[in-house]
Amino acid sequence: MFEQVTTAPPDAILGLTEAFNADVNPNKINLSVGVYKDANGTTPVLGTVKEAERRLLETEKTKSYKPMTGDPAYGKLVRALVFGDSHDLVAGGRAITAHTPGGTGALRVAGDYLHRLHPEASIWLSDPTWANHNGIFTAAGLNINKYAYFDASINAVNFDKMFDSLKQIPAGDVVLLHGCCHNPTGADPTVAQWEQLGDLLAERGITPLVDFAYQGLGDGIDADAAGVRALAAKVDELFVCTSFSKNFGLYNERTGALTVVCKNTDHAAAVASQVKITIRTNYSNPPAHGAAIVTTVLDDADLRAKWEEEVADMRHRINGMRQLFVEKMHALKPDHDFGFIVDQRGMFSFSGLTREQVETLKTKDSIYIVGSGRINVAGMTESNMDALCEAITRVL
Ligand code: LMR
């Protein structure tokens, strides 16, 4: 059986971390995978997560199965975070939420659901997008297309081109939008542009699927949701894939959610029944621990306030590193303008480094950056910044 098996290429992002872990250089720097590092270069467990775990250890009474779509209380808290506490979608009815293993799990459940119920529908991805979007939706069997998004000549979204490209999409297809902190570019549409997108998608009968993995890491918990909220005000139907990997630091607890907004409660009930089948035939029901942590924190006013502070600390550190990087690069290489890095948001920026430059940084300096030139700003620290900027100056 296994004689004919050929070796698959390493994953574009996680494969680099495998290589990083195997690198013996004590000064190595990992700016590849989207994992937050504090000023000491470690990925801490949030204080509010530790406190929630302490409480759960004392109160947990069973390890019995969760419902296929998870606890309704968790779903409601997810919707409150996405749409805002007082939004009419929070109570349920038109919107259903399934607790999934991470944001990737939510994307895959959405992909499988679409393939099973709408096999003729294509999914449209931004150019560029997170490398695994292609992998997930290909594995789900969907047709994949791309729409214009980032313009490297201005290091920003080319909204006119994006809009024109979305206008060509046939009714019944699905468009994947990054809710905030676009991965890999760090460049997002403005709220006014989100409103225009909502009008266009509603008018053309195209369903948005929002990948919402970085809420809180751009400009704030509510500010980062402004795009998806603007969309929800315009369209009747919407998918939202939430991840708590980054804003709760729950990377290895695989904690996410798929929310589906429908036109009415009858549609929502039917969709929920189909989502359940998709989940049952994938992983049966979700892993409990991460969602129990999120529920404990979001449901307690004191813990929630502390969590918001912890998210703000992460966000401020990332934005501080953006500033420091630009200043250091300006001092070392004044003819090369990296100013755009300060305008971008979230963990990532498209540095403009070529594949060759990225390869040289890896082999000569043990600096790991995704081949596309995407850098994880959250991996920069005051201690590694000099070495990083000097190495980048050498390859430019
Ligand atoms: C990333 O883009 O680095 C993160 O979303 C982690 C991952 O799974 O790729």
Short mmCIF file of C-alpha atoms and ligand atoms in Angstrom, two decimals:
data_model
loop_
_atom_site.label_atom_id
_atom_site.label_comp_id
_atom_site.label_asym_id
_atom_site.label_seq_id
_atom_site.Cartn_x
_atom_site.Cartn_y
_atom_site.Cartn_z
CA MET A 1 0.00 0.00 0.00
CA PHE A 2 2.65 2.54 0.97
CA GLU A 3 5.37 1.82 -1.61
CA GLN A 4 3.99 4.28 -4.13
CA VAL A 5 3.47 7.15 -1.73
CA THR A 6 5.47 10.24 -2.63
CA THR A 7 6.46 12.87 -0.09
CA ALA A 8 4.14 15.87 0.09
CA PRO A 9 5.67 19.36 0.20
CA PRO A 10 5.84 20.99 3.65
CA ASP A 11 2.98 23.31 4.61
CA ALA A 12 3.73 26.89 3.47
CA ILE A 13 3.33 28.21 7.03
CA LEU A 14 3.45 25.38 9.57
CA GLY A 15 6.28 23.68 7.63
CA LEU A 16 8.45 26.71 8.39
CA THR A 17 7.88 26.33 12.11
CA GLU A 18 9.00 22.70 11.83
CA ALA A 19 12.19 23.96 10.15
CA PHE A 20 12.54 26.72 12.77
CA ASN A 21 12.25 24.23 15.62
CA ALA A 22 14.98 22.10 14.05
CA ASP A 23 17.32 25.11 13.60
CA VAL A 24 20.12 25.11 16.22
CA ASN A 25 21.06 28.79 15.78
CA PRO A 26 20.42 30.39 19.21
CA ASN A 27 19.64 33.73 17.52
CA LYS A 28 16.93 32.35 15.22
CA ILE A 29 13.80 34.45 14.70
CA ASN A 30 10.40 33.05 13.72
CA LEU A 31 8.23 35.56 11.86
CA SER A 32 6.32 32.89 9.96
CA VAL A 33 3.31 31.39 11.74
CA GLY A 34 0.73 33.80 13.15
CA VAL A 35 1.41 33.28 16.83
CA TYR A 36 1.66 36.21 19.26
CA LYS A 37 4.89 36.67 21.19
CA ASP A 38 5.22 38.98 24.19
CA ALA A 39 8.19 41.29 24.76
CA ASN A 40 10.20 38.29 26.01
CA GLY A 41 9.51 36.29 22.88
CA THR A 42 7.16 33.83 24.56
CA THR A 43 3.53 32.97 23.84
CA PRO A 44 1.91 33.29 27.27
CA VAL A 45 -1.33 31.82 28.56
CA LEU A 46 -3.58 34.85 29.20
CA GLY A 47 -4.23 35.58 32.88
CA THR A 48 -7.99 35.46 32.30
CA VAL A 49 -7.65 32.07 30.58
CA LYS A 50 -5.69 30.70 33.57
CA GLU A 51 -8.35 32.04 35.95
CA ALA A 52 -11.14 30.49 33.87
CA GLU A 53 -9.27 27.17 33.87
CA ARG A 54 -8.92 27.32 37.65
CA ARG A 55 -12.68 27.82 37.97
CA LEU A 56 -13.44 25.07 35.46
CA LEU A 57 -11.22 22.58 37.26
CA GLU A 58 -13.27 23.12 40.38
CA THR A 59 -16.71 23.14 38.79
CA GLU A 60 -16.50 20.69 35.89
CA LYS A 61 -18.74 17.69 36.57
CA THR A 62 -18.60 15.59 33.42
CA LYS A 63 -16.64 14.82 30.28
CA SER A 64 -19.73 13.62 28.46
CA TYR A 65 -20.26 14.59 24.79
CA LYS A 66 -21.18 18.13 23.85
CA PRO A 67 -24.12 18.73 21.47
CA MET A 68 -22.98 18.52 17.82
CA THR A 69 -23.07 22.31 17.53
CA GLY A 70 -21.74 22.90 21.06
CA ASP A 71 -23.40 24.72 23.95
CA PRO A 72 -26.04 27.32 23.00
CA ALA A 73 -24.58 29.69 25.65
CA TYR A 74 -21.25 29.70 23.82
CA GLY A 75 -22.99 30.36 20.50
CA LYS A 76 -24.79 33.34 21.97
CA LEU A 77 -21.59 34.82 23.38
CA VAL A 78 -19.86 34.35 20.01
CA ARG A 79 -22.67 36.21 18.25
CA ALA A 80 -22.55 39.01 20.84
CA LEU A 81 -18.84 39.44 20.18
CA VAL A 82 -19.30 39.44 16.41
CA PHE A 83 -22.44 41.55 16.06
CA GLY A 84 -22.40 43.58 19.31
CA ASP A 85 -24.18 42.84 22.62
CA SER A 86 -27.50 44.44 21.71
CA HIS A 87 -27.82 43.19 18.11
CA ASP A 88 -30.99 41.27 17.31
CA LEU A 89 -28.92 38.40 15.86
CA VAL A 90 -27.49 37.62 19.30
CA ALA A 91 -30.64 35.97 20.65
CA GLY A 92 -30.63 33.45 17.81
CA GLY A 93 -33.60 32.78 15.61
CA ARG A 94 -32.22 34.04 12.29
CA ALA A 95 -28.64 33.16 13.24
CA ILE A 96 -27.24 29.82 14.33
CA THR A 97 -23.77 29.16 15.72
CA ALA A 98 -21.83 25.91 15.79
CA HIS A 99 -18.83 25.55 18.06
CA THR A 100 -15.99 24.20 15.89
CA PRO A 101 -12.41 23.05 16.44
CA GLY A 102 -10.71 26.40 15.66
CA GLY A 103 -11.35 28.83 12.85
CA THR A 104 -9.99 26.24 10.43
CA GLY A 105 -12.69 23.84 11.61
CA ALA A 106 -15.32 26.51 11.01
CA LEU A 107 -14.03 27.12 7.48
CA ARG A 108 -13.99 23.40 6.73
CA VAL A 109 -17.52 22.86 8.08
CA ALA A 110 -18.67 25.79 5.91
CA GLY A 111 -16.82 24.32 2.92
CA ASP A 112 -18.30 20.86 3.39
CA TYR A 113 -21.76 22.33 3.94
CA LEU A 114 -21.51 24.37 0.73
CA HIS A 115 -20.21 21.45 -1.27
CA ARG A 116 -23.00 19.18 -0.07
CA LEU A 117 -25.86 21.66 -0.46
CA HIS A 118 -24.62 23.93 -3.25
CA PRO A 119 -22.16 21.88 -5.29
CA GLU A 120 -22.52 24.33 -8.19
CA ALA A 121 -21.37 27.32 -6.11
CA SER A 122 -17.79 28.61 -6.37
CA ILE A 123 -15.96 30.29 -3.54
CA TRP A 124 -14.01 33.47 -4.34
CA LEU A 125 -10.85 34.23 -2.39
CA SER A 126 -8.93 37.50 -2.19
CA ASP A 127 -5.68 37.72 -4.14
CA PRO A 128 -3.64 37.01 -2.06
CA THR A 129 -5.19 35.11 0.82
CA TRP A 130 -4.19 32.81 3.69
CA ALA A 131 -2.51 29.85 1.99
CA ASN A 132 -4.71 27.34 3.81
CA HIS A 133 -7.95 28.80 2.38
CA ASN A 134 -7.07 27.15 -0.91
CA GLY A 135 -6.22 23.91 0.86
CA ILE A 136 -9.40 23.82 2.94
CA PHE A 137 -11.85 24.58 0.14
CA THR A 138 -10.06 22.32 -2.33
CA ALA A 139 -10.27 19.50 0.21
CA ALA A 140 -13.99 20.26 0.61
CA GLY A 141 -14.39 19.86 -3.16
CA LEU A 142 -15.41 23.46 -3.95
CA ASN A 143 -14.54 25.37 -7.08
CA ILE A 144 -12.17 28.19 -6.17
CA ASN A 145 -11.72 31.55 -7.90
CA LYS A 146 -9.95 34.72 -6.88
CA TYR A 147 -10.87 38.39 -6.83
CA ALA A 148 -8.51 41.39 -7.04
CA TYR A 149 -7.52 42.74 -3.64
CA PHE A 150 -4.03 43.93 -2.75
CA ASP A 151 -2.00 46.29 -4.88
CA ALA A 152 1.71 45.89 -4.13
CA SER A 153 2.50 49.20 -5.83
CA ILE A 154 0.58 51.10 -3.12
CA ASN A 155 0.85 48.49 -0.35
CA ALA A 156 -2.91 48.75 0.21
CA VAL A 157 -6.24 47.40 -0.99
CA ASN A 158 -7.07 48.49 -4.52
CA PHE A 159 -10.75 48.94 -3.76
CA ASP A 160 -11.86 49.94 -7.27
CA LYS A 161 -10.29 46.82 -8.72
CA MET A 162 -11.71 44.70 -5.91
CA PHE A 163 -15.18 46.11 -6.48
CA ASP A 164 -15.00 45.60 -10.24
CA SER A 165 -13.83 42.08 -9.77
CA LEU A 166 -16.64 41.26 -7.32
CA LYS A 167 -19.17 42.67 -9.79
CA GLN A 168 -18.29 39.85 -12.19
CA ILE A 169 -19.23 37.09 -9.74
CA PRO A 170 -22.42 35.21 -10.58
CA ALA A 171 -25.37 35.12 -8.18
CA GLY A 172 -25.30 32.11 -5.88
CA ASP A 173 -21.52 32.11 -5.43
CA VAL A 174 -19.74 32.78 -2.15
CA VAL A 175 -17.14 35.48 -1.46
CA LEU A 176 -14.68 35.03 1.37
CA LEU A 177 -13.81 38.32 3.09
CA HIS A 178 -11.33 38.75 5.95
CA GLY A 179 -13.25 40.44 8.79
CA CYS A 180 -10.21 42.48 9.86
CA CYS A 181 -6.41 42.27 9.89
CA HIS A 182 -6.25 40.72 6.43
CA ASN A 183 -4.00 37.67 6.32
CA PRO A 184 -1.41 37.93 4.70
CA THR A 185 -1.34 41.65 3.84
CA GLY A 186 -2.58 43.52 6.95
CA ALA A 187 -4.57 45.79 4.58
CA ASP A 188 -8.34 46.08 5.13
CA PRO A 189 -11.21 47.94 3.44
CA THR A 190 -12.57 50.99 5.30
CA VAL A 191 -15.99 50.81 6.99
CA ALA A 192 -17.48 52.90 4.15
CA GLN A 193 -16.06 50.38 1.68
CA TRP A 194 -17.54 47.50 3.70
CA GLU A 195 -20.92 49.20 3.31
CA GLN A 196 -20.40 49.40 -0.45
CA LEU A 197 -19.44 45.73 -0.48
CA GLY A 198 -22.61 44.89 1.46
CA ASP A 199 -24.76 46.76 -1.06
CA LEU A 200 -23.07 45.05 -3.98
CA LEU A 201 -23.30 41.53 -2.56
CA ALA A 202 -26.95 42.01 -1.54
CA GLU A 203 -27.88 43.40 -4.94
CA ARG A 204 -26.11 40.59 -6.82
CA GLY A 205 -27.21 37.67 -4.61
CA ILE A 206 -23.68 36.71 -3.60
CA THR A 207 -23.22 35.26 -0.11
CA PRO A 208 -20.36 36.59 2.03
CA LEU A 209 -18.31 34.26 4.19
CA VAL A 210 -16.29 36.27 6.69
CA ASP A 211 -13.13 34.75 8.12
CA PHE A 212 -12.88 36.51 11.47
CA ALA A 213 -9.69 35.29 13.14
CA TYR A 214 -8.12 38.46 14.55
CA GLN A 215 -10.90 40.40 16.30
CA GLY A 216 -9.29 42.81 18.75
CA LEU A 217 -5.80 42.72 17.32
CA GLY A 218 -6.31 45.55 14.82
CA ASP A 219 -8.00 48.60 16.37
CA GLY A 220 -10.23 47.12 19.11
CA ILE A 221 -12.86 44.44 19.76
CA ASP A 222 -15.74 46.56 18.40
CA ALA A 223 -13.72 48.56 15.88
CA ASP A 224 -12.50 45.35 14.25
CA ALA A 225 -16.08 44.10 13.96
CA ALA A 226 -17.26 47.24 12.16
CA GLY A 227 -16.86 45.60 8.73
CA VAL A 228 -18.82 42.45 9.50
CA ARG A 229 -21.48 44.51 11.30
CA ALA A 230 -21.80 46.81 8.28
CA LEU A 231 -22.20 43.73 6.11
CA ALA A 232 -24.82 42.20 8.43
CA ALA A 233 -26.86 45.41 8.11
CA LYS A 234 -26.96 45.01 4.33
CA VAL A 235 -27.26 41.31 3.58
CA ASP A 236 -29.79 38.73 4.72
CA GLU A 237 -27.47 35.76 4.53
CA LEU A 238 -23.96 35.48 5.84
CA PHE A 239 -21.39 33.00 7.15
CA VAL A 240 -18.94 34.07 9.86
CA CYS A 241 -15.99 31.86 10.87
CA THR A 242 -14.66 32.91 14.27
CA SER A 243 -11.33 31.90 15.76
CA PHE A 244 -10.23 32.36 19.37
CA SER A 245 -6.68 31.19 18.69
CA LYS A 246 -5.22 34.69 18.65
CA ASN A 247 -7.42 36.95 20.79
CA PHE A 248 -7.65 34.35 23.58
CA GLY A 249 -4.25 32.77 22.85
CA LEU A 250 -6.07 29.41 22.63
CA TYR A 251 -3.98 28.13 19.71
CA ASN A 252 -3.71 24.54 20.82
CA GLU A 253 -7.21 24.30 22.29
CA ARG A 254 -8.70 24.63 18.77
CA THR A 255 -11.56 26.95 19.65
CA GLY A 256 -13.75 28.53 17.00
CA ALA A 257 -17.27 28.87 15.72
CA LEU A 258 -19.29 28.93 12.54
CA THR A 259 -22.21 31.37 12.58
CA VAL A 260 -24.75 31.30 9.77
CA VAL A 261 -27.17 34.20 9.40
CA CYS A 262 -30.33 33.32 7.45
CA LYS A 263 -33.34 35.26 6.15
CA ASN A 264 -35.71 33.85 8.74
CA THR A 265 -35.98 31.37 11.59
CA ASP A 266 -37.32 28.55 9.39
CA HIS A 267 -34.29 28.77 7.14
CA ALA A 268 -32.03 28.91 10.17
CA ALA A 269 -33.55 25.74 11.65
CA ALA A 270 -33.08 23.87 8.38
CA VAL A 271 -29.50 25.14 7.99
CA ALA A 272 -28.72 24.12 11.59
CA SER A 273 -29.91 20.58 10.87
CA GLN A 274 -27.60 20.37 7.84
CA VAL A 275 -24.65 21.87 9.71
CA LYS A 276 -25.17 19.16 12.34
CA ILE A 277 -24.84 16.44 9.70
CA THR A 278 -21.66 18.06 8.39
CA ILE A 279 -20.22 18.11 11.90
CA ARG A 280 -21.38 14.59 12.79
CA THR A 281 -19.60 13.17 9.75
CA ASN A 282 -16.42 15.17 10.38
CA TYR A 283 -15.63 15.04 14.10
CA SER A 284 -19.02 14.23 15.65
CA ASN A 285 -19.01 16.99 18.27
CA PRO A 286 -16.55 19.66 19.36
CA PRO A 287 -13.76 19.51 21.95
CA ALA A 288 -15.06 21.18 25.11
CA HIS A 289 -12.20 22.87 26.92
CA GLY A 290 -11.46 25.96 24.80
CA ALA A 291 -15.10 26.97 24.47
CA ALA A 292 -15.63 26.48 28.21
CA ILE A 293 -12.79 28.95 28.81
CA VAL A 294 -14.22 31.49 26.36
CA THR A 295 -17.69 31.12 27.90
CA THR A 296 -16.35 31.54 31.45
CA VAL A 297 -14.45 34.70 30.51
CA LEU A 298 -17.07 36.39 28.33
CA ASP A 299 -19.90 35.60 30.72
CA ASP A 300 -18.23 37.23 33.74
CA ALA A 301 -18.13 41.03 33.69
CA ASP A 302 -14.90 41.23 35.65
CA LEU A 303 -13.04 38.59 33.61
CA ARG A 304 -14.35 40.05 30.38
CA ALA A 305 -13.02 43.51 31.26
CA LYS A 306 -9.64 42.00 32.15
CA TRP A 307 -9.60 40.00 28.90
CA GLU A 308 -10.27 43.18 26.91
CA GLU A 309 -7.25 44.73 28.61
CA GLU A 310 -5.13 41.72 27.73
CA VAL A 311 -6.21 41.94 24.09
CA ALA A 312 -5.44 45.67 24.13
CA ASP A 313 -1.95 44.92 25.49
CA MET A 314 -1.30 42.49 22.62
CA ARG A 315 -2.62 45.00 20.08
CA HIS A 316 -0.55 47.86 21.47
CA ARG A 317 2.60 45.76 21.51
CA ILE A 318 2.08 44.72 17.89
CA ASN A 319 1.43 48.30 16.78
CA GLY A 320 4.48 49.42 18.77
CA MET A 321 6.61 46.85 16.92
CA ARG A 322 5.27 48.15 13.60
CA GLN A 323 6.45 51.63 14.58
CA LEU A 324 9.84 50.46 15.84
CA PHE A 325 10.48 48.36 12.73
CA VAL A 326 9.75 51.29 10.45
CA GLU A 327 11.98 53.62 12.48
CA LYS A 328 14.89 51.16 12.55
CA MET A 329 14.58 50.38 8.86
CA HIS A 330 14.45 54.07 8.07
CA ALA A 331 17.69 54.65 9.99
CA LEU A 332 19.42 51.74 8.24
CA LYS A 333 17.98 52.10 4.75
CA PRO A 334 16.40 55.55 4.29
CA ASP A 335 15.86 55.03 0.54
CA HIS A 336 13.50 52.08 1.17
CA ASP A 337 10.12 53.20 2.52
CA PHE A 338 8.53 50.74 4.93
CA GLY A 339 6.07 53.37 6.23
CA PHE A 340 3.10 51.34 5.02
CA ILE A 341 3.77 48.77 7.77
CA VAL A 342 2.49 51.28 10.33
CA ASP A 343 -0.79 51.71 8.45
CA GLN A 344 -1.48 47.97 8.29
CA ARG A 345 -3.23 46.08 11.04
CA GLY A 346 -3.12 42.79 12.88
CA MET A 347 -0.33 40.26 13.05
CA PHE A 348 0.76 40.42 9.44
CA SER A 349 2.22 42.66 6.80
CA PHE A 350 3.33 42.00 3.29
CA SER A 351 6.94 43.18 3.50
CA GLY A 352 7.60 43.22 -0.24
CA LEU A 353 10.59 40.89 0.32
CA THR A 354 11.04 38.49 -2.59
CA ARG A 355 11.14 34.71 -2.31
CA GLU A 356 14.93 34.84 -2.87
CA GLN A 357 15.43 37.43 -0.13
CA VAL A 358 13.27 35.38 2.24
CA GLU A 359 15.34 32.27 1.43
CA THR A 360 18.60 34.15 2.08
CA LEU A 361 17.30 35.41 5.42
CA LYS A 362 16.54 31.83 6.38
CA THR A 363 19.82 30.25 5.29
CA LYS A 364 22.15 33.08 6.35
CA ASP A 365 20.45 34.45 9.48
CA SER A 366 17.93 31.82 10.60
CA ILE A 367 15.11 34.33 10.12
CA TYR A 368 11.93 32.53 9.11
CA ILE A 369 9.42 34.44 6.95
CA VAL A 370 6.68 32.98 4.72
CA GLY A 371 7.81 32.69 1.06
CA SER A 372 5.29 35.32 -0.05
CA GLY A 373 7.14 37.92 2.06
CA ARG A 374 4.46 37.91 4.78
CA ILE A 375 5.98 38.84 8.13
CA ASN A 376 4.40 38.14 11.49
CA VAL A 377 4.87 41.49 13.23
CA ALA A 378 3.76 39.85 16.49
CA GLY A 379 7.01 37.82 16.41
CA MET A 380 9.15 40.98 16.57
CA THR A 381 10.54 42.06 19.94
CA GLU A 382 12.79 44.88 21.08
CA SER A 383 15.53 42.27 21.52
CA ASN A 384 15.37 40.77 18.04
CA MET A 385 14.62 44.01 16.16
CA ASP A 386 18.22 45.15 15.54
CA ALA A 387 19.35 41.77 14.23
CA LEU A 388 16.22 41.53 12.10
CA CYS A 389 16.53 44.97 10.53
CA GLU A 390 20.25 44.57 9.90
CA ALA A 391 19.66 41.23 8.14
CA ILE A 392 16.83 42.70 6.04
CA THR A 393 19.06 45.64 5.09
CA ARG A 394 21.69 43.15 3.88
CA VAL A 395 19.27 41.37 1.55
CA LEU A 396 17.59 44.46 0.13
C1 LMR B 1 -1.16 31.90 10.09
O1 LMR B 1 -1.64 32.35 9.05
O2 LMR B 1 0.07 31.87 10.32
C2 LMR B 1 -2.07 31.37 11.15
O3 LMR B 1 -3.39 31.52 10.77
C3 LMR B 1 -1.75 30.00 11.59
C4 LMR B 1 -1.99 28.97 10.55
O4 LMR B 1 -2.63 27.97 10.89
O5 LMR B 1 -1.56 29.09 9.40
#
